PDB file of C-alpha atoms in Angstrom:
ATOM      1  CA  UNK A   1       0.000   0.000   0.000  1.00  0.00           C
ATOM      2  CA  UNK A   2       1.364   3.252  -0.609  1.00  0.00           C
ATOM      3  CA  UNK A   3       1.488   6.044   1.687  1.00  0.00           C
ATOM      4  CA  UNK A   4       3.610   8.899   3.542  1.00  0.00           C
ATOM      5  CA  UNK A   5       6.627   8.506   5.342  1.00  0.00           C
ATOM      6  CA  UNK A   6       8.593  10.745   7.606  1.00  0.00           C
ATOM      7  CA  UNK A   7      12.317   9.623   7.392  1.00  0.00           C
ATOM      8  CA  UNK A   8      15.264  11.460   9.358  1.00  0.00           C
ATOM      9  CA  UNK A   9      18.410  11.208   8.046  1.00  0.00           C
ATOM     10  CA  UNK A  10      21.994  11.863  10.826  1.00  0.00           C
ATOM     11  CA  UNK A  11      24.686  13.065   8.487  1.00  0.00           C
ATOM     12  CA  UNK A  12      27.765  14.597   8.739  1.00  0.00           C
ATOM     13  CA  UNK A  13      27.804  18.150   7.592  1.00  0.00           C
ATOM     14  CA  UNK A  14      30.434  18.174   5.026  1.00  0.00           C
ATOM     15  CA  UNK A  15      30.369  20.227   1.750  1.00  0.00           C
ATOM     16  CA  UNK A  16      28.620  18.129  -0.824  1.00  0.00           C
ATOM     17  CA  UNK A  17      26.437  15.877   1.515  1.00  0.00           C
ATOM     18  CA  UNK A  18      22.796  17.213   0.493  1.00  0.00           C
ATOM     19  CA  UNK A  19      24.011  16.986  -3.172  1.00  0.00           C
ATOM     20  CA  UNK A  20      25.312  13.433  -3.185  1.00  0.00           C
ATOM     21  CA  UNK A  21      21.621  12.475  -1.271  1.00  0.00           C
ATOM     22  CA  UNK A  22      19.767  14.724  -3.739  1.00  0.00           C
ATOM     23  CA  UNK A  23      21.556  12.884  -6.593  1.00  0.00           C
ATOM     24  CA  UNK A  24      20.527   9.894  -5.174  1.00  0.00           C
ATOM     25  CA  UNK A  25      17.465  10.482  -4.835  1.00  0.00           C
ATOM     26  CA  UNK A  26      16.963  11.546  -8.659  1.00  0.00           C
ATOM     27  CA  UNK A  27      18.930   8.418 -10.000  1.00  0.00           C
ATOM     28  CA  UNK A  28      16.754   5.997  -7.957  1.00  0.00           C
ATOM     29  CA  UNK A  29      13.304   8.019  -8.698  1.00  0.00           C
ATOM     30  CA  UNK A  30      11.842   8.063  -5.450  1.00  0.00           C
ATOM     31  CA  UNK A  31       8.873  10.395  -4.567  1.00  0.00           C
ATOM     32  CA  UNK A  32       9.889  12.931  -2.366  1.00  0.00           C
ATOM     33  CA  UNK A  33       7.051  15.353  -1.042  1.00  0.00           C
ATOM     34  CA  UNK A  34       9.813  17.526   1.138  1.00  0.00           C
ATOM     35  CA  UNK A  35      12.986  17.137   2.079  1.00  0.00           C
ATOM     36  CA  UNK A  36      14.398  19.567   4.720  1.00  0.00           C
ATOM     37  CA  UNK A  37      17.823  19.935   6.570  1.00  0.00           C
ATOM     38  CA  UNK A  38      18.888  21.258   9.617  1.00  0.00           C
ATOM     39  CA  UNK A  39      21.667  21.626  12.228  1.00  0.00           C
ATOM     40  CA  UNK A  40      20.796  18.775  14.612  1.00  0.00           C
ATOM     41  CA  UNK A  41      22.440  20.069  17.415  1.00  0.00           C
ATOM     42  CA  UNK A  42      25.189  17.485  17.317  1.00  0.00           C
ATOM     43  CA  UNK A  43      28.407  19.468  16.019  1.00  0.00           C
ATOM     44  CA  UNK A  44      29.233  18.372  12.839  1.00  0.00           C
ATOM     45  CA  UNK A  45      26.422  16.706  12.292  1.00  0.00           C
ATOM     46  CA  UNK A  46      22.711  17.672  10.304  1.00  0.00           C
ATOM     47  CA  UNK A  47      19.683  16.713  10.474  1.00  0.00           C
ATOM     48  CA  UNK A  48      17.571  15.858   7.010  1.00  0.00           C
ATOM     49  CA  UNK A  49      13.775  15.262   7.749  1.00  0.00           C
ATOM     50  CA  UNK A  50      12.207  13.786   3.723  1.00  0.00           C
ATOM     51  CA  UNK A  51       8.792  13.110   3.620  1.00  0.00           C
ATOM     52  CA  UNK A  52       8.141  10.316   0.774  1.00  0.00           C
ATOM     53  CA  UNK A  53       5.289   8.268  -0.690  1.00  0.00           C
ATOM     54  CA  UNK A  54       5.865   4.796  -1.134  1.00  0.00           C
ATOM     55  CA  UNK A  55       5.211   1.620  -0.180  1.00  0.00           C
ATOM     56  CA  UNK A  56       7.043  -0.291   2.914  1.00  0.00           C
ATOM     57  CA  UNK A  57       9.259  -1.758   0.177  1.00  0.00           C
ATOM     58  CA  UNK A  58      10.263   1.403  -1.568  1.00  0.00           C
ATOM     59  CA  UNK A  59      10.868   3.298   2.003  1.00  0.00           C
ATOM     60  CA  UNK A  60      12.741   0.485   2.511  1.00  0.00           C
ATOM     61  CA  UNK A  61      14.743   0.943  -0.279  1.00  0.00           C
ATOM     62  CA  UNK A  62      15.550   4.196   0.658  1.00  0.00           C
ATOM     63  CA  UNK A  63      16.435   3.845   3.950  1.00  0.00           C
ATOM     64  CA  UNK A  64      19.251   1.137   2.795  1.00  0.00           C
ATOM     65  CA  UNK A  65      20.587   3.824  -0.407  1.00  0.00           C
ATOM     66  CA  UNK A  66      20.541   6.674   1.816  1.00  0.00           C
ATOM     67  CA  UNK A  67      23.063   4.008   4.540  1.00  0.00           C
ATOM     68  CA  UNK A  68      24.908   3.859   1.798  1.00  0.00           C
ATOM     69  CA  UNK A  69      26.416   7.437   1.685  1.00  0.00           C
ATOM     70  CA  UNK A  70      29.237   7.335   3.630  1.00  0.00           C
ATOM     71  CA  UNK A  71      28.572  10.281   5.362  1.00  0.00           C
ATOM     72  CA  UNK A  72      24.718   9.502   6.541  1.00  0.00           C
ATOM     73  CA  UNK A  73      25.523   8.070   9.655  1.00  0.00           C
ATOM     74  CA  UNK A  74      21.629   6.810  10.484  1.00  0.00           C
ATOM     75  CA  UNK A  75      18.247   7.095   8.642  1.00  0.00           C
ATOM     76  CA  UNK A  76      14.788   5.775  10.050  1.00  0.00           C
ATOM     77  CA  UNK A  77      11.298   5.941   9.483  1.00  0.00           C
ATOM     78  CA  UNK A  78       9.944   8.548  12.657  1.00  0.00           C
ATOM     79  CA  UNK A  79       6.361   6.499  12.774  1.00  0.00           C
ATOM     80  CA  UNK A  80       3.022   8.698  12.215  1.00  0.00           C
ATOM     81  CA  UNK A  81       1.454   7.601  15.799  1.00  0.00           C
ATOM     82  CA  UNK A  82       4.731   8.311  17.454  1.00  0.00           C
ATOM     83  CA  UNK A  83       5.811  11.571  16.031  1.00  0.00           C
ATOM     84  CA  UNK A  84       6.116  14.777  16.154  1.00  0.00           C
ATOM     85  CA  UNK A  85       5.756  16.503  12.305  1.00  0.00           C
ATOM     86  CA  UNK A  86       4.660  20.469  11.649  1.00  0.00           C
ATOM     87  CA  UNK A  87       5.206  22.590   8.460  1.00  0.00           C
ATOM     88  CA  UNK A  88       5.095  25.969   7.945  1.00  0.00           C
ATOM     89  CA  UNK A  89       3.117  28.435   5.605  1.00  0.00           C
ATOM     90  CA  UNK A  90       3.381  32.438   4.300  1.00  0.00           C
ATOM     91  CA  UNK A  91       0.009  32.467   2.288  1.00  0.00           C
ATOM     92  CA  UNK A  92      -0.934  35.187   0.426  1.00  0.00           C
ATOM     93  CA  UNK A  93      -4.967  35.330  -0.142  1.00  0.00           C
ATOM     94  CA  UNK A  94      -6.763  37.823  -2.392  1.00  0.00           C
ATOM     95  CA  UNK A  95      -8.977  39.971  -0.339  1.00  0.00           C
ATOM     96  CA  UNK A  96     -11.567  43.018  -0.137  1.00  0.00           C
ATOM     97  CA  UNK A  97     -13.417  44.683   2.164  1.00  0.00           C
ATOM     98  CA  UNK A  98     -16.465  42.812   1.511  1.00  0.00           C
ATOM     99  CA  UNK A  99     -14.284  39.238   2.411  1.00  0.00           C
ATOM    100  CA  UNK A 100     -11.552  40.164   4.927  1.00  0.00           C
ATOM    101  CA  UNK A 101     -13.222  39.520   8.143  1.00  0.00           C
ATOM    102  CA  UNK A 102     -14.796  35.824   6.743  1.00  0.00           C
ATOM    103  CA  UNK A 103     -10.941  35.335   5.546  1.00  0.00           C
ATOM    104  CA  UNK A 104      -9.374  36.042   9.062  1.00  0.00           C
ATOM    105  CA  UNK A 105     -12.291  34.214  11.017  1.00  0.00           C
ATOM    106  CA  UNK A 106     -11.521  31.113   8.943  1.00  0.00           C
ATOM    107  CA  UNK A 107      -7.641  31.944   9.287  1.00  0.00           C
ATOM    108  CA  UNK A 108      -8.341  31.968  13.377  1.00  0.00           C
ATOM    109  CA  UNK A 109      -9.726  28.177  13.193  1.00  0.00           C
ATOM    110  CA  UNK A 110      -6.025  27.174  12.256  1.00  0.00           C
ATOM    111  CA  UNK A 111      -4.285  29.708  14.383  1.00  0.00           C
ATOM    112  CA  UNK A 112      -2.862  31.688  11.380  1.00  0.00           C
ATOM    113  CA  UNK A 113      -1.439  34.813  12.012  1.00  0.00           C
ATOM    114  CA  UNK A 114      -1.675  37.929   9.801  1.00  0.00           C
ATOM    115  CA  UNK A 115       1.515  39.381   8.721  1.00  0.00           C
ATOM    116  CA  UNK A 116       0.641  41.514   5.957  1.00  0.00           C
ATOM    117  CA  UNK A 117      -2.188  43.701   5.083  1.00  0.00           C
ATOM    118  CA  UNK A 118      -2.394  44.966   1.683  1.00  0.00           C
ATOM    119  CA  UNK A 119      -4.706  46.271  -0.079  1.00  0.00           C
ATOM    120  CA  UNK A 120      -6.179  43.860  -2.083  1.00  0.00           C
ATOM    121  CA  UNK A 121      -4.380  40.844  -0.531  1.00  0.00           C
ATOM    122  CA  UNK A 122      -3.916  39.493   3.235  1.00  0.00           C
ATOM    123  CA  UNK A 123      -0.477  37.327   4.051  1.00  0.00           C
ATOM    124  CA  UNK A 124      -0.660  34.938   6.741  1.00  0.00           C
ATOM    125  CA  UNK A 125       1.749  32.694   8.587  1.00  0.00           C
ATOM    126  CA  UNK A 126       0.422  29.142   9.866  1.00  0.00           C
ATOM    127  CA  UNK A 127       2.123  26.273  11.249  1.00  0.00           C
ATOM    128  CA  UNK A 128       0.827  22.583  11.749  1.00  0.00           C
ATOM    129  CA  UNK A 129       0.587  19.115  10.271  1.00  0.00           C
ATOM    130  CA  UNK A 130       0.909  18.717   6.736  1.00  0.00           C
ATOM    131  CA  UNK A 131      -2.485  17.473   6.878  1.00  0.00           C
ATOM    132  CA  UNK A 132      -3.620  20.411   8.544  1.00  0.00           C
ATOM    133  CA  UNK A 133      -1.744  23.151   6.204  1.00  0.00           C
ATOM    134  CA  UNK A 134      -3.375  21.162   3.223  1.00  0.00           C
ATOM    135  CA  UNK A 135      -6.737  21.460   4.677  1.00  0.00           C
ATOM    136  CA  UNK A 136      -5.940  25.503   5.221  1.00  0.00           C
ATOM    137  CA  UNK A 137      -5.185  25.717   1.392  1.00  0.00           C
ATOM    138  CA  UNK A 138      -8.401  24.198   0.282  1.00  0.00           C
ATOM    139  CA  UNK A 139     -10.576  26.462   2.711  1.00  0.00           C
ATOM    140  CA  UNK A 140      -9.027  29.628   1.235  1.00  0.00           C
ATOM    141  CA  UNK A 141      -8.616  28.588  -2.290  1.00  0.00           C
ATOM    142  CA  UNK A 142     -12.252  30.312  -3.596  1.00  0.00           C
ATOM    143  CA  UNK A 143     -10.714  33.228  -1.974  1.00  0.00           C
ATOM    144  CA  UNK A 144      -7.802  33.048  -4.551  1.00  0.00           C
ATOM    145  CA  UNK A 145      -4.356  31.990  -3.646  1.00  0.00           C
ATOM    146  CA  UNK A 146      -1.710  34.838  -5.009  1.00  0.00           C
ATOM    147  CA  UNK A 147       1.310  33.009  -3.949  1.00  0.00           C
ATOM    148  CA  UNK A 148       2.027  30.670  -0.819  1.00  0.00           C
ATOM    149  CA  UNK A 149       5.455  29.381   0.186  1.00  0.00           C
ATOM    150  CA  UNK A 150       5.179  26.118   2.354  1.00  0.00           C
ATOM    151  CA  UNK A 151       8.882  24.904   4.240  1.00  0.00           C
ATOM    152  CA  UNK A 152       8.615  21.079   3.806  1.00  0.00           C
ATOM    153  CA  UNK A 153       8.219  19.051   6.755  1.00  0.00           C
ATOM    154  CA  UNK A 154      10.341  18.744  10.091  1.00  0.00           C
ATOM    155  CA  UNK A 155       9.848  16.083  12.243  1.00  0.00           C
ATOM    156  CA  UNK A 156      10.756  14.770  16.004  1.00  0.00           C
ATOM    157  CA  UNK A 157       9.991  11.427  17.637  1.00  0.00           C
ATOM    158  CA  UNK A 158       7.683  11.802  20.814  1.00  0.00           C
ATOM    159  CA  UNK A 159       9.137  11.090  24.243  1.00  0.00           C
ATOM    160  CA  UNK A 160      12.927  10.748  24.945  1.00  0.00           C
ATOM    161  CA  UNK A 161      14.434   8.948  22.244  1.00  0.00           C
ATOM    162  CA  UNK A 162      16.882  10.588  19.933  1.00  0.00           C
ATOM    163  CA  UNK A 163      17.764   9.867  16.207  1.00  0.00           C
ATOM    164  CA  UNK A 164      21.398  10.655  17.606  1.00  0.00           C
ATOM    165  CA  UNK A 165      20.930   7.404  19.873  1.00  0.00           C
TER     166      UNK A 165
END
């Protein structure tokens, strides 16, 4: 069955790294919704959070190219039930007076902030679960969606273990 996985990548952060995994990537065709990197708070060492679809085979797949990079130290799926995973948005919604205050009411229900008033458009800034973020795109899409710039996902596993572990 095919579906979305979180996987977070340890790897060293050497010139070069993100290419040689973004090659990979390409060469082997997986389906990669976001991929995002970070420090990880480990010197010398980032943290890449790639959300894929795929079946358990493909992800599998992955997981064993991606140990193949020398300098990706550990890569594992971070499990939907037992995860933490939020994106971030900057939408920018057409608006008028006639619409503004339905547009921020609906905005609220997600917690959206307004950052920019113009004056024929509104700019907000949301964060939450992909899920959630796609769900805030549909609701203002009759509004008419200027321009939006999403960050891709990043991802922590609940409680106390570390991908550093």
């Amino acid at each position: 069955m095919e579906n979305k996985q979180i996987i977070s990548l340890l790897a060293h952060n050497h010139p070069g790294v993100l290419l040689r995994i973004t090659s990979l990537i390409s060469r082997r065709g997986f389906n990669i919704d976001s991929l995002t990197a970070s420090p990880s708070g480990i010197e010398g060492f980032s943290r890449l959070t790639v959300r894929m679809s795929g079946d358990d085979d493909q992800v599998e797949q992955f997981i064993n190219q991606m140990l193949k990079i020398v300098d990706v130290k550990k890569a594992e799926v971070l499990p939907e039930e037992s995860s933490v995973a939020m994106e971030l948005i900057l939408i920018k919604v057409n608006s008028d007076a006639g619409n503004r205050n339905d547009i921020i009411a609906l905005t609220s229900t997600y917690h959206a902030s307004l950052v920019n008033l113009g004056e024929s458009s509104l700019t907000f800034r949301a964060s939450g679960t992909p899920g959630q973020i796609d769900k805030l795109i549909a609701e203002l899409a009759p509004f008419g969606i200027l321009e939006m710039a999403r960050t891709g996902i990043a991802a922590l596993e609940n409680g106390d273990t570390c991908l550093a572990d």
